[in-house]
Amino acid sequence: MSDDLNAELQGRLALAFPEGGPNGGMAGRGIVTCAGGVRLFTCAYVLVRILRETLACRLPIQLWHFGGEEISPLMRALLLRHEVELVDATAVLEAFPADIRDGWQLKAYAVAHSRFAEVLFLDADQTPVRDPEFLFETPQYRRARALFWPDIVDLAADNPIWTWVGLAGETCRSWESGQFLVDKREHWAPLQVALLLNERAEAVYGMLYGDKDTFLIAWRLAGAAVEVAPHRPFTDHRVLVQRDFEGGPLFQHRTNSKWSYHSTQYQLDGFVHMEACLGFLEALRAVWNGRLFFPPDRTLAARREEERLERVRGLRLILVADDELELELLEGHQIGGGRSVDRQNWYVVETVQGLKLILHDGDQVTYRLAAGQLGAWRGARLVSPANEARIDEGLAGHEPSHAGDAGQLGGLLHALVDAGGYWARNAPQSRERLISALRLFLQAEPGLRVGLQALGERSADLRAVVDEVLGAFAAEQIRPLDKAVAIGVLGAGYRIPEGGGS
C-alpha cells in the first residue's frame, strides 16, 4: 500500500459522525436509490410504485442522479407524484467534492450525503417481496446497526485487494450491494472508507466486481460491527433473490434482466408481484415515450398555451391527401394517441408571427403549425413525405378545452362572447344580434357546441343567451353551414384561417 493511500485511509477511519451532519443535518429513516437515464429510470419507476402502492411502504425515498440531463421534467414529475425526493448529485458535489462519475461510485456517496441518519439502500432494479421497513426493527440490525446480504461468490484470500489496503488475505463470502441497511451515526468511518475506495474505482474495480466488496473491505478496515444475512440468495441466471433471516424471499434483484421500456420482460417462475410490475410498466408507457426530451426555453404566453392544449380532447391531426387521426397532447410534452416515429414530443413557441405548435421526433422538428382562428392550427409536416398538415380542436363532437377558461379563446368567438356579455345586460336589441351571430357561428363550427355551453357559466345573462342559441338546435342536429355564408353574414371581422375554409 502506498504512503498516500495509507494516510488517506487512516484519515477516513478517524472520522466521526459530524455534528449536525452534512447538508444541514441528518435524521430519521429512509430509502436511497440511484437512477438516471431511460434504462434505470424505468426500473426506479416500477420500484417506487411497488413500494408505495403494492407494499404500502411509507418510508421517505430519495432518488439520486447525475445532472439534469439524466432526468427530464416529466420523469421528475412522475416520481414526485409518488412522494420521491430527487437529488442532483452534481449540485451536492459542488459543496462536498468527491472523485465520482458513475452510478456504482454514486451509491456510497448518496448514502453518506442523504438527509437520513438510517438508510436502506436499494438498487433501482429491485422488487421487494414485502415492505422492507420491518428491517429497522430486526434484532440483527438493532444489534449491529449495519445489515448486508451475501453474494453467490466468495472473495478469495489471494485477491490483490487485501494487500492493496494492507489487510491479511482471507476467503469469505462476498457482499452483494443491491441492498444494505446502515445507521450512519454508528458507521460513519467505514462508510467514508467505502466512499474512498469507490473514488479509486480505476484501481479497485479491477480487483473487485464493481462497488459491492468495497463495503466489505471498508468494514474490515474499520473493524466495525456488521450482520450478514445467513442464507445465500436463490439464484437464477438473470435474477438474484435475497432472503430474509428465516430464509424466505425478500429482495428480487433483476441484475441481468432489468425492466425494459421497449422489450419483452424476462419472467422468472415464482417472481412475486410480476403482474403489478407489468401493470406499472404499461401505465408508464401511457404517459411517457421512453425518451429523454427537453423543450427549448419558451415565453410565458407559449407555456400558457401548452397548459391549455393539454386540456383539449378530440384534437384531429389531418395530413392533407394522406391521413386523419386523433391526437393527444399530454403533459410533459408527450404525445399519447397519435404517437408515431415522427410524432414523439410537442411544445409551443412564440414568434413574431404568433404562436407555433411544434411536433418533434426526439431529434428534430417534424411538424410546424401556426395558430389560426377557432382552434385551428395550419402548417406542414417537414419530414418525408412532406405535406400540408393541420390540427383542429373539438372536431367530431369532442370537447375543446375552452371550458372554464373563456379568457383564452381567440378570434371571433372571444370577441363575440366578451361583447355579448355587455350587450345582454344593457341592450335587448344587441342581445338578439348576438344570439343570431352565435347561431350562425355554431353552424359554421358545430364542434364548438360544448365549449359554447361552458361559456354560459361566466354570468347568468350570458347563460341565458347560450341556452337560447343552443335551444334553436334542440329538435334537430346542427346542420353545417358553408363558412363563406357565415362570413358574409358576420362581416369582415372574421378571416378564413390559413390553409382555407375546409
Coordinates of C-alpha atoms in Angstrom, one line a residue:
M1 CA 0.0 0.0 0.0
S2 CA 1.3 3.5 -0.9
D3 CA 2.0 6.0 1.8
D4 CA -0.6 8.3 0.3
L5 CA -3.3 5.7 0.3
N6 CA -2.4 4.7 3.8
A7 CA -2.6 8.3 5.1
E8 CA -6.0 8.8 3.4
L9 CA -7.4 5.6 4.7
Q10 CA -6.3 6.4 8.2
G11 CA -7.8 9.9 7.9
R12 CA -11.1 8.4 6.9
L13 CA -11.0 5.8 9.7
A14 CA -10.6 8.6 12.2
L15 CA -13.7 10.4 11.0
A16 CA -16.6 10.7 13.4
F17 CA -20.2 11.4 12.5
P18 CA -20.2 15.2 12.0
E19 CA -22.2 17.3 14.4
G20 CA -25.5 18.0 12.7
G21 CA -24.2 16.1 9.6
P22 CA -23.5 17.4 6.1
N23 CA -26.2 19.2 4.2
G24 CA -27.7 20.8 7.3
G25 CA -28.2 17.7 9.4
M26 CA -29.3 14.1 9.1
A27 CA -32.1 12.4 10.9
G28 CA -34.8 9.8 10.5
R29 CA -35.0 6.7 8.3
G30 CA -35.4 6.5 4.6
I31 CA -34.7 4.6 1.3
V32 CA -32.0 5.8 -1.1
T33 CA -31.6 4.6 -4.7
C34 CA -29.6 5.8 -7.7
A35 CA -31.1 6.1 -11.2
G36 CA -30.6 8.3 -14.2
G37 CA -31.3 7.9 -17.9
V38 CA -34.1 5.9 -19.6
R39 CA -33.0 2.4 -18.6
L40 CA -32.6 2.9 -14.8
F41 CA -35.5 5.4 -14.6
T42 CA -37.8 2.7 -15.9
C43 CA -36.6 0.4 -13.2
A44 CA -36.8 3.1 -10.5
Y45 CA -40.4 3.9 -11.5
V46 CA -41.5 0.3 -11.1
L47 CA -39.7 0.1 -7.7
V48 CA -41.3 3.2 -6.4
R49 CA -44.8 2.2 -7.4
I50 CA -44.3 -1.3 -5.9
L51 CA -43.1 0.2 -2.6
R52 CA -45.8 2.9 -2.5
E53 CA -48.9 1.1 -3.9
T54 CA -48.3 -2.7 -3.7
L55 CA -46.4 -2.8 -0.4
A56 CA -47.8 0.4 1.2
C57 CA -44.3 1.5 2.2
R58 CA -44.3 5.0 3.7
L59 CA -40.6 5.4 4.3
P60 CA -39.4 8.6 2.5
I61 CA -37.5 7.9 -0.7
Q62 CA -34.6 9.8 -2.2
L63 CA -33.5 9.2 -5.8
W64 CA -30.0 10.4 -6.7
H65 CA -28.9 11.1 -10.2
F66 CA -26.1 12.9 -12.1
G67 CA -27.3 16.2 -13.5
G68 CA -30.5 17.5 -15.2
E69 CA -29.7 15.7 -18.4
E70 CA -30.4 12.3 -16.8
I71 CA -33.9 13.2 -15.6
S72 CA -36.4 15.2 -17.8
P73 CA -39.1 17.4 -16.3
L74 CA -41.7 14.8 -17.0
M75 CA -39.6 12.0 -15.4
R76 CA -39.2 14.2 -12.4
A77 CA -42.9 14.9 -12.2
L78 CA -43.8 11.2 -12.5
L79 CA -41.7 10.4 -9.4
L80 CA -42.9 13.4 -7.4
R81 CA -46.4 12.1 -7.7
H82 CA -45.3 9.2 -5.5
E83 CA -43.5 11.3 -2.9
V84 CA -40.0 10.7 -4.2
E85 CA -37.4 13.4 -3.4
L86 CA -34.9 13.8 -6.3
V87 CA -31.3 14.8 -5.5
D88 CA -29.0 16.0 -8.2
A89 CA -25.6 14.7 -7.1
T90 CA -23.7 17.3 -9.2
A91 CA -25.1 20.0 -7.0
V92 CA -24.1 18.2 -3.8
L93 CA -20.7 17.6 -5.2
E94 CA -20.2 21.3 -5.5
A95 CA -20.5 21.6 -1.7
F96 CA -18.9 18.2 -0.8
P97 CA -16.4 17.3 -3.6
A98 CA -15.5 13.7 -4.3
D99 CA -14.0 11.9 -7.3
I100 CA -17.0 10.1 -8.6
R101 CA -18.6 9.9 -12.0
D102 CA -20.8 6.9 -12.4
G103 CA -23.7 5.0 -10.8
W104 CA -21.6 2.4 -8.9
Q105 CA -19.5 5.1 -7.4
L106 CA -22.5 7.1 -6.5
K107 CA -24.0 4.5 -4.1
A108 CA -21.7 5.2 -1.1
Y109 CA -21.7 9.0 -1.8
A110 CA -25.6 9.1 -1.9
V111 CA -25.9 7.1 1.3
A112 CA -23.3 9.3 3.1
H113 CA -24.9 12.6 2.0
S114 CA -28.5 11.7 2.1
R115 CA -30.6 13.5 4.7
F116 CA -31.3 10.3 6.6
A117 CA -29.4 9.0 9.6
E118 CA -30.5 5.5 8.9
V119 CA -30.5 4.4 5.3
L120 CA -31.9 1.4 3.4
F121 CA -30.1 1.4 0.1
L122 CA -31.9 -0.3 -2.8
D123 CA -30.7 -0.7 -6.4
A124 CA -33.2 0.7 -8.9
D125 CA -33.7 -2.8 -10.4
Q126 CA -35.0 -4.3 -7.1
T127 CA -38.5 -5.6 -6.4
P128 CA -39.0 -6.2 -2.7
V129 CA -41.4 -9.0 -1.8
R130 CA -42.8 -7.1 1.3
D131 CA -42.5 -3.7 2.9
P132 CA -38.8 -3.6 3.9
E133 CA -39.4 -1.1 6.8
F134 CA -39.5 -4.0 9.3
L135 CA -35.8 -4.5 8.8
F136 CA -35.1 -1.5 11.0
E137 CA -36.6 -3.4 13.9
T138 CA -34.9 -6.7 13.5
P139 CA -32.7 -8.0 16.3
Q140 CA -29.8 -8.3 13.8
Y141 CA -30.0 -4.6 12.8
R142 CA -30.6 -3.3 16.3
R143 CA -27.5 -5.3 17.5
A144 CA -25.0 -4.2 14.8
R145 CA -26.6 -1.2 13.2
A146 CA -25.5 -2.5 9.8
L147 CA -27.0 -5.2 7.6
F148 CA -25.6 -6.7 4.4
W149 CA -26.5 -9.7 2.2
P150 CA -24.2 -12.3 0.7
D151 CA -23.4 -12.7 -2.9
I152 CA -23.2 -16.0 -4.7
V153 CA -19.4 -16.0 -4.9
D154 CA -16.6 -15.7 -2.4
L155 CA -13.8 -13.1 -2.1
A156 CA -10.6 -15.1 -2.3
A157 CA -7.7 -14.8 0.1
D158 CA -5.3 -14.3 -2.8
N159 CA -7.3 -11.3 -4.3
P160 CA -4.8 -8.4 -4.5
I161 CA -7.3 -6.0 -2.8
W162 CA -6.2 -7.4 0.6
T163 CA -2.6 -6.4 0.1
W164 CA -3.5 -3.2 -1.6
V165 CA -5.3 -2.0 1.5
G166 CA -2.9 -3.6 4.0
L167 CA -5.1 -6.4 5.3
A168 CA -4.3 -10.1 5.7
G169 CA -6.0 -12.1 3.0
E170 CA -9.0 -14.2 3.8
T171 CA -11.5 -16.2 1.9
C172 CA -15.0 -15.0 2.8
R173 CA -18.5 -14.6 1.3
S174 CA -18.7 -11.5 -0.9
W175 CA -21.3 -8.9 0.0
E176 CA -23.9 -8.0 -2.6
S177 CA -24.6 -4.3 -2.6
G178 CA -28.0 -4.2 -4.3
Q179 CA -29.4 -3.7 -0.8
F180 CA -28.0 -2.8 2.6
L181 CA -29.1 -1.1 5.8
V182 CA -26.8 1.2 7.8
D183 CA -27.0 3.6 10.7
K184 CA -24.6 6.3 9.7
R185 CA -24.2 7.6 13.2
E186 CA -22.6 4.3 14.2
H187 CA -20.8 3.6 11.0
W188 CA -19.6 6.9 9.6
A189 CA -16.0 5.9 9.4
P190 CA -16.4 2.7 7.4
L191 CA -18.9 4.4 5.1
Q192 CA -16.3 7.1 4.4
V193 CA -13.7 4.4 3.7
A194 CA -16.1 2.7 1.2
L195 CA -16.5 6.1 -0.5
L196 CA -12.8 6.5 -0.7
L197 CA -12.4 3.0 -2.3
N198 CA -15.1 3.9 -4.8
E199 CA -13.3 7.2 -5.6
R200 CA -10.3 4.9 -6.5
A201 CA -12.5 2.9 -8.9
E202 CA -9.9 2.8 -11.7
A203 CA -7.7 0.6 -9.5
V204 CA -10.3 -1.0 -7.1
Y205 CA -12.8 -2.2 -9.7
G206 CA -10.1 -4.1 -11.5
M207 CA -9.7 -6.2 -8.3
L208 CA -13.4 -6.4 -7.3
Y209 CA -16.6 -6.7 -9.3
G210 CA -17.7 -3.0 -9.2
D211 CA -18.6 -1.4 -5.9
K212 CA -20.0 -4.4 -3.9
D213 CA -17.0 -5.5 -1.9
T214 CA -15.8 -2.0 -1.2
F215 CA -18.2 -2.1 1.7
L216 CA -16.8 -5.5 2.9
I217 CA -13.3 -4.1 2.8
A218 CA -14.2 -0.9 4.5
W219 CA -16.0 -2.6 7.4
R220 CA -12.9 -4.9 7.7
L221 CA -10.6 -2.0 7.8
A222 CA -12.7 -0.2 10.4
G223 CA -13.2 -3.4 12.5
A224 CA -16.9 -2.3 12.6
A225 CA -19.8 -4.4 13.7
V226 CA -22.0 -5.9 11.0
E227 CA -24.7 -8.6 10.5
V228 CA -24.7 -10.5 7.2
A229 CA -27.8 -12.5 6.3
P230 CA -27.1 -16.2 6.9
H231 CA -28.6 -17.5 3.7
R232 CA -27.1 -17.4 0.2
P233 CA -29.5 -15.9 -2.3
F234 CA -31.7 -18.0 -4.5
T235 CA -30.1 -17.9 -7.9
D236 CA -31.3 -17.6 -11.5
H237 CA -29.1 -16.7 -14.4
R238 CA -30.9 -13.3 -14.5
V239 CA -32.4 -12.6 -11.1
L240 CA -30.8 -12.7 -7.7
V241 CA -33.4 -13.4 -4.9
Q242 CA -32.0 -12.3 -1.5
R243 CA -33.5 -13.9 1.6
D244 CA -34.6 -12.8 5.0
F245 CA -33.2 -14.1 8.2
E246 CA -35.6 -17.0 8.2
G247 CA -34.7 -18.0 4.7
G248 CA -37.8 -16.6 2.8
P249 CA -37.5 -14.4 -0.3
L250 CA -37.2 -10.7 0.4
F251 CA -35.5 -8.8 -2.4
Q252 CA -35.8 -9.8 -6.0
H253 CA -32.8 -8.2 -7.7
R254 CA -33.1 -8.2 -11.5
T255 CA -29.3 -8.0 -12.0
N256 CA -29.4 -9.3 -15.6
S257 CA -33.0 -8.7 -16.6
K258 CA -33.8 -5.0 -15.8
W259 CA -37.2 -3.8 -16.5
S260 CA -37.3 -2.6 -20.2
Y261 CA -39.4 0.1 -21.6
H262 CA -39.3 -1.3 -25.1
S263 CA -38.6 -5.1 -24.8
T264 CA -40.5 -8.1 -23.5
Q265 CA -39.8 -8.6 -19.8
Y266 CA -38.0 -11.7 -18.5
Q267 CA -40.4 -13.7 -16.3
L268 CA -39.0 -15.9 -13.6
D269 CA -41.2 -18.6 -12.2
G270 CA -42.4 -17.6 -8.8
F271 CA -41.4 -13.9 -9.2
V272 CA -43.6 -12.1 -6.7
H273 CA -45.6 -9.1 -7.8
M274 CA -44.9 -9.7 -11.5
E275 CA -48.4 -8.7 -12.6
A276 CA -48.2 -5.5 -10.6
C277 CA -44.8 -4.7 -12.2
L278 CA -46.1 -5.3 -15.7
G279 CA -49.1 -3.0 -14.9
F280 CA -46.9 -0.2 -13.8
L281 CA -44.8 -0.5 -16.9
E282 CA -48.0 -0.2 -19.1
A283 CA -49.0 2.8 -17.0
L284 CA -45.6 4.4 -17.6
R285 CA -45.8 3.8 -21.4
A286 CA -49.2 5.6 -21.5
V287 CA -47.7 8.8 -20.2
W288 CA -44.1 8.7 -21.3
N289 CA -42.5 7.7 -24.6
G290 CA -39.3 6.3 -23.1
R291 CA -37.1 9.1 -24.2
L292 CA -35.3 12.0 -22.6
F293 CA -36.7 15.2 -24.0
F294 CA -36.0 18.8 -23.1
P295 CA -38.0 21.5 -24.9
P296 CA -36.4 24.8 -25.6
D297 CA -36.9 27.9 -23.5
R298 CA -40.4 29.3 -24.1
T299 CA -42.2 32.5 -23.3
L300 CA -45.0 32.7 -20.7
A301 CA -47.6 33.0 -23.4
A302 CA -46.3 29.8 -25.1
R303 CA -46.4 28.0 -21.7
R304 CA -49.9 29.1 -21.1
E305 CA -50.9 27.8 -24.5
E306 CA -49.3 24.5 -23.7
E307 CA -51.3 24.3 -20.5
R308 CA -54.5 25.0 -22.5
L309 CA -53.7 22.4 -25.2
E310 CA -53.1 19.7 -22.5
R311 CA -56.7 20.0 -21.6
V312 CA -58.0 19.7 -25.2
R313 CA -59.8 16.4 -26.1
G314 CA -60.7 15.5 -29.6
L315 CA -57.7 17.0 -31.4
R316 CA -57.6 15.8 -35.0
L317 CA -54.4 15.8 -37.0
I318 CA -55.1 16.0 -40.7
L319 CA -52.4 15.2 -43.2
V320 CA -53.8 16.6 -46.4
A321 CA -54.3 14.0 -49.1
D322 CA -52.8 11.4 -46.7
D323 CA -54.3 10.6 -43.3
E324 CA -56.5 11.8 -40.4
L325 CA -56.2 10.7 -36.8
E326 CA -56.9 11.7 -33.2
L327 CA -54.0 13.4 -31.4
E328 CA -53.4 13.6 -27.7
L329 CA -51.1 16.3 -26.4
L330 CA -50.2 15.1 -22.9
E331 CA -48.4 16.9 -20.1
G332 CA -44.6 16.8 -20.1
H333 CA -44.5 17.4 -23.8
Q334 CA -45.6 13.8 -24.5
I335 CA -47.8 12.6 -27.3
G336 CA -50.3 9.9 -26.4
G337 CA -52.8 8.9 -29.1
G338 CA -51.3 9.6 -32.5
R339 CA -47.7 8.9 -31.3
S340 CA -45.5 7.7 -34.1
V341 CA -41.9 7.7 -35.2
D342 CA -42.1 11.3 -36.3
R343 CA -44.5 12.4 -33.5
Q344 CA -42.9 11.8 -30.1
N345 CA -43.0 15.2 -28.3
W346 CA -44.6 18.6 -28.7
Y347 CA -44.3 22.1 -27.4
V348 CA -45.4 25.7 -28.3
V349 CA -43.1 28.6 -29.2
E350 CA -44.0 32.3 -29.6
T351 CA -42.6 34.0 -32.7
V352 CA -43.1 37.4 -34.2
Q353 CA -45.7 35.8 -36.4
G354 CA -47.6 34.4 -33.4
L355 CA -47.8 31.0 -31.6
K356 CA -46.4 27.9 -33.3
L357 CA -47.2 24.4 -32.4
I358 CA -44.2 22.1 -32.8
L359 CA -44.2 18.3 -33.1
H360 CA -40.8 16.6 -32.6
D361 CA -39.4 13.1 -33.2
G362 CA -37.0 13.4 -30.3
D363 CA -34.1 14.5 -32.5
Q364 CA -35.6 17.2 -34.8
V365 CA -38.7 19.3 -35.5
T366 CA -41.0 17.3 -37.7
Y367 CA -44.2 19.4 -37.8
R368 CA -44.6 23.2 -37.5
L369 CA -48.0 24.7 -37.4
A370 CA -49.3 28.2 -36.8
A371 CA -52.2 29.2 -34.6
G372 CA -55.2 30.2 -36.7
Q373 CA -58.8 31.1 -35.9
L374 CA -61.3 29.0 -33.9
G375 CA -58.9 26.4 -32.6
A376 CA -57.3 25.7 -36.0
W377 CA -53.5 25.1 -36.5
R378 CA -52.1 25.1 -40.0
G379 CA -48.7 24.2 -41.3
A380 CA -46.7 21.3 -42.6
R381 CA -45.0 18.0 -41.9
L382 CA -41.4 18.7 -42.5
V383 CA -40.1 15.2 -43.0
S384 CA -40.6 12.8 -45.8
P385 CA -43.3 12.5 -47.1
A386 CA -43.6 16.3 -46.6
N387 CA -47.1 17.6 -47.0
E388 CA -49.6 20.1 -45.7
A389 CA -50.9 19.4 -42.2
R390 CA -53.4 20.9 -39.9
I391 CA -54.7 20.2 -36.3
D392 CA -58.3 21.1 -35.4
E393 CA -59.7 21.3 -31.9
G394 CA -63.0 19.9 -30.9
L395 CA -63.9 18.0 -34.1
A396 CA -66.2 15.0 -34.3
G397 CA -68.3 16.2 -31.4
H398 CA -65.3 16.2 -28.9
E399 CA -64.9 19.0 -26.4
P400 CA -62.3 21.7 -27.0
S401 CA -60.5 22.9 -23.9
H402 CA -62.4 26.2 -23.6
A403 CA -64.4 25.0 -20.6
G404 CA -64.0 27.3 -17.6
D405 CA -61.4 29.4 -19.4
A406 CA -63.1 31.6 -21.9
G407 CA -60.5 34.3 -21.5
Q408 CA -58.1 32.1 -23.5
L409 CA -60.4 31.8 -26.5
G410 CA -59.2 33.6 -29.6
G411 CA -60.6 35.1 -32.8
L412 CA -64.2 35.8 -33.4
L413 CA -65.7 33.7 -30.5
H414 CA -63.7 35.6 -28.0
A415 CA -64.8 38.9 -29.4
L416 CA -68.5 37.9 -29.6
V417 CA -68.6 36.5 -26.1
D418 CA -66.9 39.4 -24.4
A419 CA -69.1 41.9 -26.3
G420 CA -72.1 39.7 -25.8
G421 CA -71.8 39.9 -22.0
Y422 CA -72.2 43.7 -22.2
W423 CA -75.0 43.6 -24.7
A424 CA -77.0 41.1 -22.8
R425 CA -77.1 43.3 -19.7
N426 CA -77.7 46.7 -21.4
A427 CA -79.3 46.4 -24.8
P428 CA -82.1 43.9 -25.8
Q429 CA -81.7 44.7 -29.5
S430 CA -77.9 43.9 -29.3
R431 CA -78.7 40.8 -27.4
E432 CA -80.8 39.5 -30.3
R433 CA -77.9 40.4 -32.7
L434 CA -75.5 38.4 -30.5
I435 CA -77.9 35.4 -30.5
S436 CA -78.2 35.5 -34.3
A437 CA -74.4 35.8 -34.7
L438 CA -73.8 32.9 -32.4
R439 CA -76.3 30.7 -34.1
L440 CA -74.6 31.3 -37.5
F441 CA -71.2 30.7 -35.8
L442 CA -72.3 27.4 -34.3
Q443 CA -73.5 26.2 -37.7
A444 CA -70.1 27.1 -39.2
E445 CA -68.2 25.3 -36.3
P446 CA -70.5 22.7 -34.8
G447 CA -67.7 21.1 -32.8
L448 CA -67.6 24.2 -30.5
R449 CA -71.1 23.5 -29.1
V450 CA -69.7 22.1 -25.8
G451 CA -67.3 24.9 -25.5
L452 CA -70.1 27.4 -26.0
Q453 CA -72.1 25.7 -23.2
A454 CA -69.2 26.2 -20.8
L455 CA -69.0 29.9 -21.7
G456 CA -72.5 30.4 -20.3
E457 CA -71.1 29.9 -16.8
R458 CA -69.4 33.3 -16.9
S459 CA -72.7 35.0 -15.9
A460 CA -76.4 34.4 -15.6
D461 CA -77.1 36.8 -18.5
L462 CA -74.7 35.0 -20.8
R463 CA -76.0 31.6 -19.7
A464 CA -79.5 32.7 -20.9
V465 CA -78.0 33.8 -24.3
V466 CA -76.2 30.5 -24.7
D467 CA -79.3 28.5 -23.7
E468 CA -81.4 30.3 -26.3
V469 CA -78.7 29.8 -29.0
L470 CA -78.5 26.1 -28.3
G471 CA -82.2 25.8 -27.9
A472 CA -82.6 26.5 -31.6
F473 CA -80.9 23.2 -32.4
A474 CA -82.6 21.1 -29.7
A475 CA -85.0 19.4 -32.0
E476 CA -82.6 18.7 -34.8
Q477 CA -79.0 18.1 -35.4
I478 CA -76.9 21.1 -36.2
R479 CA -76.6 21.4 -40.0
P480 CA -73.2 22.6 -41.0
L481 CA -73.3 26.0 -42.8
D482 CA -70.9 26.9 -45.5
K483 CA -68.3 29.1 -43.9
A484 CA -68.4 31.6 -46.7
V485 CA -72.1 32.2 -45.9
A486 CA -71.3 32.7 -42.3
I487 CA -68.5 35.1 -43.1
G488 CA -70.8 37.1 -45.3
V489 CA -73.4 37.5 -42.5
L490 CA -71.0 38.1 -39.7
G491 CA -68.9 40.6 -41.6
A492 CA -65.3 41.4 -42.2
G493 CA -64.3 40.7 -38.6
Y494 CA -63.9 37.0 -39.5
R495 CA -60.9 35.8 -41.5
I496 CA -60.7 32.4 -43.2
P497 CA -57.9 30.5 -41.3
E498 CA -54.7 30.0 -43.1
G499 CA -55.0 26.9 -45.2
G500 CA -58.5 27.5 -46.4
G501 CA -62.0 27.3 -45.1
S502 CA -62.3 23.5 -45.2

